[in-house]
Coordinates of C-alpha atoms and ligand atoms in Angstrom, one line a residue:
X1 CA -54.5 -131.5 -119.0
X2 CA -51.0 -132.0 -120.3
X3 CA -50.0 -131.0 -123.9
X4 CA -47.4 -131.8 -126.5
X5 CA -44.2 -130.7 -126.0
X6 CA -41.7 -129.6 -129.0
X7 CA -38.5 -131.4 -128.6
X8 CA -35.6 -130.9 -130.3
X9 CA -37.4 -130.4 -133.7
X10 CA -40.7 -132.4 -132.8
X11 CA -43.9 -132.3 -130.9
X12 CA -44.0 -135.2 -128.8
X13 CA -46.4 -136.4 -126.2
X14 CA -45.6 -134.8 -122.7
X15 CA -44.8 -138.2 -121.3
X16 CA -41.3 -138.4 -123.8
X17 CA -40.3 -135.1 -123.5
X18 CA -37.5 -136.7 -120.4
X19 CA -34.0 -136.1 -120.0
X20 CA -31.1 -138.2 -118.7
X21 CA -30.3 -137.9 -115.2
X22 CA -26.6 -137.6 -116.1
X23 CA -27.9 -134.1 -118.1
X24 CA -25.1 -131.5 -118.0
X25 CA -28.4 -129.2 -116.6
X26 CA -29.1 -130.7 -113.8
X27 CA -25.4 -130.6 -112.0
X28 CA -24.7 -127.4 -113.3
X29 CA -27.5 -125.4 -114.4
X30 CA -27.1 -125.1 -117.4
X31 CA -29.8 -123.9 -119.0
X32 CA -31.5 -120.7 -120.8
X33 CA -35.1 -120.4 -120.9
X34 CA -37.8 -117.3 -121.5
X35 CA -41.2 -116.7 -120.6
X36 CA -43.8 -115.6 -123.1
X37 CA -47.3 -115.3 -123.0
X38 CA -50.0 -116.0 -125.5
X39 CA -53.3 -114.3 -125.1
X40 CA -57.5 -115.1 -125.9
X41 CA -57.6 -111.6 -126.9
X42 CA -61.3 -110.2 -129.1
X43 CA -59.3 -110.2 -131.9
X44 CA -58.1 -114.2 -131.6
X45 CA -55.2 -116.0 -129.6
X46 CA -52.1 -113.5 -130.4
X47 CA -48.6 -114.2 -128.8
X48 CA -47.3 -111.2 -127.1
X49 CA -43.9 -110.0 -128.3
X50 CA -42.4 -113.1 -129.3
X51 CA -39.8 -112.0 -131.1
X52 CA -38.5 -109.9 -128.8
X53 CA -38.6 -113.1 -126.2
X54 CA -37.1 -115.5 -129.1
X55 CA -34.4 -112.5 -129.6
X56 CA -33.9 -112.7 -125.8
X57 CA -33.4 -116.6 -126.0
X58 CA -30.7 -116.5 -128.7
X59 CA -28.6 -113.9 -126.6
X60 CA -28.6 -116.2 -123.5
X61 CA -27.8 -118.8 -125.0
X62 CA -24.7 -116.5 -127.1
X63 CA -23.7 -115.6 -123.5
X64 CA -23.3 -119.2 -122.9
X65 CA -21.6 -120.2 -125.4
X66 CA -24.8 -122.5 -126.4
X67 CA -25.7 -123.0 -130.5
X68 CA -29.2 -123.4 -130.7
X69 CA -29.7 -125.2 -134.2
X70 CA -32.3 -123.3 -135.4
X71 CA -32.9 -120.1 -136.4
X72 CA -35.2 -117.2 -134.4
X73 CA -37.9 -117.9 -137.4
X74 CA -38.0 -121.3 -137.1
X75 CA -37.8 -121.4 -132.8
X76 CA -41.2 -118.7 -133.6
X77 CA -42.9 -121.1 -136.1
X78 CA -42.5 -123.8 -133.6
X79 CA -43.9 -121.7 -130.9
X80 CA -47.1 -121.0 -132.9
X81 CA -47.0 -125.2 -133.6
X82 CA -46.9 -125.8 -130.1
X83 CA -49.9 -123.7 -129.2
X84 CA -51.8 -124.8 -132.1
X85 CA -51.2 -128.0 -131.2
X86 CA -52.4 -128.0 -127.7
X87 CA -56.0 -126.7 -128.5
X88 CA -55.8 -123.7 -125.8
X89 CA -56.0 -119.9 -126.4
X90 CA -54.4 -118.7 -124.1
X91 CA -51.2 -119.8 -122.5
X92 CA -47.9 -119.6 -120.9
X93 CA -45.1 -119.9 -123.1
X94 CA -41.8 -121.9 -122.1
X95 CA -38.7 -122.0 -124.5
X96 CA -36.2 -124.1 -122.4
X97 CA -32.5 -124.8 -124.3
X98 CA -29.8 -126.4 -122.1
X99 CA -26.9 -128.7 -122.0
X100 CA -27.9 -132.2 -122.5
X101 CA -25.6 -135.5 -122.2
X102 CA -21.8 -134.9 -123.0
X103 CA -19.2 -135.6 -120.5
X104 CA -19.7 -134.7 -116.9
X105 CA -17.5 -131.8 -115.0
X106 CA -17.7 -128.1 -115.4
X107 CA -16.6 -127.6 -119.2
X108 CA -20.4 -127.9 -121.0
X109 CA -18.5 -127.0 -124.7
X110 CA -18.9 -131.1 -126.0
X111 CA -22.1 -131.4 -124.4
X112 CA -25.6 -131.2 -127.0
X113 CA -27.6 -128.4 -126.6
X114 CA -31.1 -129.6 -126.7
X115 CA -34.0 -127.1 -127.4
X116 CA -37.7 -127.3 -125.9
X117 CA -41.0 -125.7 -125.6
X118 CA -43.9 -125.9 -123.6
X119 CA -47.3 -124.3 -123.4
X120 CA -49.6 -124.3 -120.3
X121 CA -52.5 -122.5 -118.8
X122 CA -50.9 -119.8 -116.1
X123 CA -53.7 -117.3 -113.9
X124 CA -52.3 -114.7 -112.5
X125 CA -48.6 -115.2 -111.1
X126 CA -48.9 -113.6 -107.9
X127 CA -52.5 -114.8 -107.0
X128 CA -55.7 -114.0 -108.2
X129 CA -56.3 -110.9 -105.9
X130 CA -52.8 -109.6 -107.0
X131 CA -54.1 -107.4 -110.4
X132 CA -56.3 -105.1 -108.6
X133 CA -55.7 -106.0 -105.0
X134 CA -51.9 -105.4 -105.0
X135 CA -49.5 -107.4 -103.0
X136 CA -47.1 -107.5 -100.0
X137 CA -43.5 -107.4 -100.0
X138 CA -40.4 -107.2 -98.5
X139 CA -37.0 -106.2 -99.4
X140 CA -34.9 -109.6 -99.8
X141 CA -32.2 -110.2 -97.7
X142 CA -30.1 -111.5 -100.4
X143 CA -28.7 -109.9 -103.0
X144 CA -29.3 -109.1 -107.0
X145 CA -25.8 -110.8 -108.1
X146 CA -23.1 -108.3 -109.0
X147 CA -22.1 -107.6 -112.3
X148 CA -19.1 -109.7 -113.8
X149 CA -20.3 -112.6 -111.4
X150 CA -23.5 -113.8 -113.2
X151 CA -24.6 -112.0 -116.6
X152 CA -28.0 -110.2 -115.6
X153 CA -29.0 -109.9 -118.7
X154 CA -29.1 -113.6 -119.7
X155 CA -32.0 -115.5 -118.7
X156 CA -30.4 -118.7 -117.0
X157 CA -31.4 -121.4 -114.8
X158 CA -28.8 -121.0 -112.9
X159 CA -29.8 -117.7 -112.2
X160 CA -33.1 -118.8 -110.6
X161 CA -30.8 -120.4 -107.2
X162 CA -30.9 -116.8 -106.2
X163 CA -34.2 -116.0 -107.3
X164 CA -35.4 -118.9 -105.6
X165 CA -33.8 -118.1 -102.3
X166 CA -35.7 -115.1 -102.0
X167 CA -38.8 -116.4 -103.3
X168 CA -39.0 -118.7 -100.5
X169 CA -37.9 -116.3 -97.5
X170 CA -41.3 -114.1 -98.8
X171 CA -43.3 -116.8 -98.7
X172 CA -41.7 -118.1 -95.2
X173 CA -42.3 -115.4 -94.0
X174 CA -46.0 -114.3 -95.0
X175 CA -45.0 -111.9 -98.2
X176 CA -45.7 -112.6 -101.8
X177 CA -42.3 -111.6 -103.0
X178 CA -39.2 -110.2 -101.9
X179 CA -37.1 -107.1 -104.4
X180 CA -33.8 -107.4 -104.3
X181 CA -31.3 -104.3 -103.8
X182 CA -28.1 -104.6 -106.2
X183 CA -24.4 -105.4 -105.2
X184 CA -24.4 -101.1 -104.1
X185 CA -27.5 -101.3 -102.2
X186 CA -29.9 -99.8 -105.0
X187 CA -33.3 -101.4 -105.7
X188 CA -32.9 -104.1 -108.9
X189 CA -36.1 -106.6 -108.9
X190 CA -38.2 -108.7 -107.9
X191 CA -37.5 -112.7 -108.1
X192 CA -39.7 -112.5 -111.2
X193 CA -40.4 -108.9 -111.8
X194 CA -38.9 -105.8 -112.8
X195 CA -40.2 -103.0 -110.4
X196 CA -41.7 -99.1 -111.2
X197 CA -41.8 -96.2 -108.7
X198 CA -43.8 -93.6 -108.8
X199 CA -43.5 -90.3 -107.2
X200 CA -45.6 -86.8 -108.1
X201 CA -46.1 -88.0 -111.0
X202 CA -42.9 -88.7 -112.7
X203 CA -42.1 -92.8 -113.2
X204 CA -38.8 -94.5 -112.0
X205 CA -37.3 -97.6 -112.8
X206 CA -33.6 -99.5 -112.2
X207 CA -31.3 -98.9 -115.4
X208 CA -30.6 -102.1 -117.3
X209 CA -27.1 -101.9 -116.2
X210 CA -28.1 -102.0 -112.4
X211 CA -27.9 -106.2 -113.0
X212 CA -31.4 -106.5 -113.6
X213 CA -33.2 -108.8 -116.5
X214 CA -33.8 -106.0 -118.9
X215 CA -37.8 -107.2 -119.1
X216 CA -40.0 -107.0 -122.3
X217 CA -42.7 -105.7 -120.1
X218 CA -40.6 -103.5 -118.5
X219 CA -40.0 -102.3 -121.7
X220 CA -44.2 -102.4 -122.9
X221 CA -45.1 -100.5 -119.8
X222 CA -42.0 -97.8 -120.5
X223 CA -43.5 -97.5 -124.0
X224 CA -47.2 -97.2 -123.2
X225 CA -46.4 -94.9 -119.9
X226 CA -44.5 -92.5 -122.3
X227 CA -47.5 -92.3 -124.5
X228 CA -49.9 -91.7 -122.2
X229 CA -47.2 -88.6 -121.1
X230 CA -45.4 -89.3 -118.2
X231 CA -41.6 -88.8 -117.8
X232 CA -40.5 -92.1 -117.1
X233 CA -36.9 -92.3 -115.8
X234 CA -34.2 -95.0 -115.3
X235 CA -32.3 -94.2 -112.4
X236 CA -30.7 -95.7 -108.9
X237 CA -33.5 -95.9 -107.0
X238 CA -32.4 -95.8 -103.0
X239 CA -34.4 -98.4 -100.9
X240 CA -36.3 -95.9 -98.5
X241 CA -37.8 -94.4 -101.6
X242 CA -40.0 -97.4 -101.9
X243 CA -41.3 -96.6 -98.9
X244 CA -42.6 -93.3 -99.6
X245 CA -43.8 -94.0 -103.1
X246 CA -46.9 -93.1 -104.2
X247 CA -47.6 -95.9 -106.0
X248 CA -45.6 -99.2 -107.0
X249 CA -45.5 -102.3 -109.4
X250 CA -44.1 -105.1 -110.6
X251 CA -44.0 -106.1 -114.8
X252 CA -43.3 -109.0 -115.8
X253 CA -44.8 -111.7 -118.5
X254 CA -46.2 -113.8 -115.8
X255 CA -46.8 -111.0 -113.0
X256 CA -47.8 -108.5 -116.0
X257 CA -48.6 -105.0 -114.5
X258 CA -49.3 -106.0 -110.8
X259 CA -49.5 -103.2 -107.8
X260 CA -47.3 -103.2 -104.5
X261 CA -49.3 -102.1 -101.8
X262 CA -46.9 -103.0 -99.2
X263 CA -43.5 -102.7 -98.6
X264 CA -42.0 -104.4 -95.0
X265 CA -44.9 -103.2 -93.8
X266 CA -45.1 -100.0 -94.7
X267 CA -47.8 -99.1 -96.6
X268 CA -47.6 -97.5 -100.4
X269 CA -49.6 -94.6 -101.3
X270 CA -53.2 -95.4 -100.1
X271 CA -52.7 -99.0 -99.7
X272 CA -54.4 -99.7 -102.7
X273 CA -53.8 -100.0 -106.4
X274 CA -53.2 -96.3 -107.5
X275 CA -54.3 -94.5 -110.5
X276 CA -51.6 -94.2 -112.9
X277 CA -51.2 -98.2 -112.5
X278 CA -54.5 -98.2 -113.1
X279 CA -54.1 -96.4 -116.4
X280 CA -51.2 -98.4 -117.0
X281 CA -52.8 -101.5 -116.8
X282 CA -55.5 -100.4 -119.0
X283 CA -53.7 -99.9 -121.5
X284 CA -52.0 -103.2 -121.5
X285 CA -55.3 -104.0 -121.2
X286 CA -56.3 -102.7 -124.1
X287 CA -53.8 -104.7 -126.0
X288 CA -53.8 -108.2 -124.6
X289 CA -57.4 -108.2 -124.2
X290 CA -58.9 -106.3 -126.7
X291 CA -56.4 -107.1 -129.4
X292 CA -56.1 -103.2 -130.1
X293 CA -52.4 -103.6 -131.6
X294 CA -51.1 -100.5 -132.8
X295 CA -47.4 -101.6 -132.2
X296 CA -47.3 -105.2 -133.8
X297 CA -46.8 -106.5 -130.6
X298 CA -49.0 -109.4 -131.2
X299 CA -48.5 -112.8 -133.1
X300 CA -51.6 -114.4 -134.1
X301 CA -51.8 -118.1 -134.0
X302 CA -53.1 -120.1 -136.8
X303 CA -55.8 -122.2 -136.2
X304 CA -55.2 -124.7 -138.0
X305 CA -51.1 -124.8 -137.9
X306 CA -51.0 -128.4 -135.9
X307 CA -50.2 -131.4 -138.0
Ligands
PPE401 N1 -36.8 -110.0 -113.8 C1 -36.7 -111.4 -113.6 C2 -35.7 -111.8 -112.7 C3 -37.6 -112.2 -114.3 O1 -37.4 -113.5 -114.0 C4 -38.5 -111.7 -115.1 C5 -39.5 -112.7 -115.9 C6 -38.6 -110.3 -115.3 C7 -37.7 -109.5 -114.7 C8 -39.6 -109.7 -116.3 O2 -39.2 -110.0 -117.6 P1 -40.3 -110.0 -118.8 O3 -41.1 -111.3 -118.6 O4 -39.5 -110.0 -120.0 O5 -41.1 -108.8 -118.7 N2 -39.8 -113.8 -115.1 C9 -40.4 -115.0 -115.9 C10 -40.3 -116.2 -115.1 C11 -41.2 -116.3 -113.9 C12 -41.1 -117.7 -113.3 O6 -41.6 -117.9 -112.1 O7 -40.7 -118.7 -113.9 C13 -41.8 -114.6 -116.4 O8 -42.4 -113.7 -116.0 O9 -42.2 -115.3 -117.3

């Protein structure tokens, strides 16, 4: 089933939410976009984190030069409206803003900047074994971009060429997803994910400057690993060390906390998820299912907010 889109200050029905063919977006990429997801938890629908993911949106968009007319209140408000709107408790969440009709060529500075959000239902992003199963991987032949070519840190279309690229030589070739060493040769991400390591004990993770997204659940699963007492450190992680991990996992808001149990064919720890991912998950778990919310990371969604 198809829902109402918010366009450009509006829900409309899914049908009119079009663009123009001659869209500054679609020669150029020219777009910034997040990913945010809102969850059925006990406690009622609750959006996780979206301030941090409306935050994110604004500083893409400042990296590109893009004004998004609105403000981060009014971008959340409309958010909860969209989800009201469409009935469904749980969904994905996509904030799209990009450069609209203007004059063709590089330069986007006279084009508009139009502003969108849709809501669908999304499983689990990397099937529905993935969560407790774990997944296959390889390490992608191409390359995290280098810093000073493509900001890392803004969430861009055009960003997703690359991510694409090693999305489909996984798939191609019988992997769920590929990670992606940086520019040096140090482990960055996945197409989609941010990445952990663990070894006796002690967490690892890519340092935001390594030209990696610098995820919100990265950042959840640093804050709840921390609390639940492990070191967790943010440092160049060599490619072999995947290999002889313990245990390994991907974060992301679509992938959420989901295990590695294969790395080119090697496989991690006992081949199955491991138990401080275990306990990891849990206790994201704890907050997206059971609504247990001790950080205000959740945004309820009023029931009756659609008009
Ligand atoms: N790295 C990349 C490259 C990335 O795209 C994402 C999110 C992350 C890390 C994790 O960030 P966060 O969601 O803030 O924890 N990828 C989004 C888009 C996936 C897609 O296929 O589209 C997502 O998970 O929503």
């Amino acid at each position: 089933m198809h829902h109402d889109i918010w366009f450009n200050g509006k829900l409309v029905p899914y049908e009119k939410a079009t663009l123009h063919v001659l869209s500054h977006v679609v020669h150029y990429g020219s777009s910034v976009f997040e990913g945010i997801r809102c969850y059925d938890t006990e406690r009622g629908s609750g959006v996780f984190r979206l301030r941090e993911h409306i935050r994110r949106l604004f500083d893409s968009a400042k990296i590109y030069r893009m004004t998004i007319p609105y403000t981060i209140e009014e971008l959340e408000a409309a958010t909860l409206e969209t989800i009201a709107s469409s009935g469904l408790k749980a969904c994905y969440i996509r904030p799209v803003v990009y450069r609209g009709m203007g004059s063709l060529g590089v330069n986007p500075l006279k084009n508009d900047v139009e502003t969108v959000i849709a809501v669908w239902e999304w499983g689990a992003y990397l099937g529905p074994e993935a969560l407790e199963s774990g997944v296959d991987v390889h390490v992608a032949s191409w390359s995290r971009m280098a810093p000073n070519t493509f900001p890392a840190m803004a969430k861009a279309g055009g960003n997703y060429l690359n991510a694409s690229l090693v999305k489909m030589d996984a798939v191609l070739n019988g992997y769920n997803e590929g990670i992606m060493l940086n520019k040096e040769g140090y482990v960055a991400e996945g197409s989609g994910e941010n990445l952990f390591i663990i070894r006796d004990g002690v967490i690892y993770t890519a340092p935001s400057s390594l030209s990696i997204l610098p995820g919100i659940t990265r950042d959840t699963v640093i804050t709840l690993a921390s609390e639940l007492g492990y070191r967790v450190e943010e440092r160049q992680i060599p490619r072999e060390a995947l290999y002889i991990a313990d245990e390994l996992f991907f974060t992301g808001t679509a992938a959420e906390v989901t295990p590695i149990r294969s790395v080119d064919k090697h496989v991690i720890g006992s081949g199955k998820r491991g138990p401080i991912t275990t306990e990891i998950q849990n206790a994201f778990f704890e907050v997206i299912k059971k609504g247990n919310d001790p950080h205000g990371w959740l945004t309820a969604v009023p029931v009756n907010a659609a008009v």
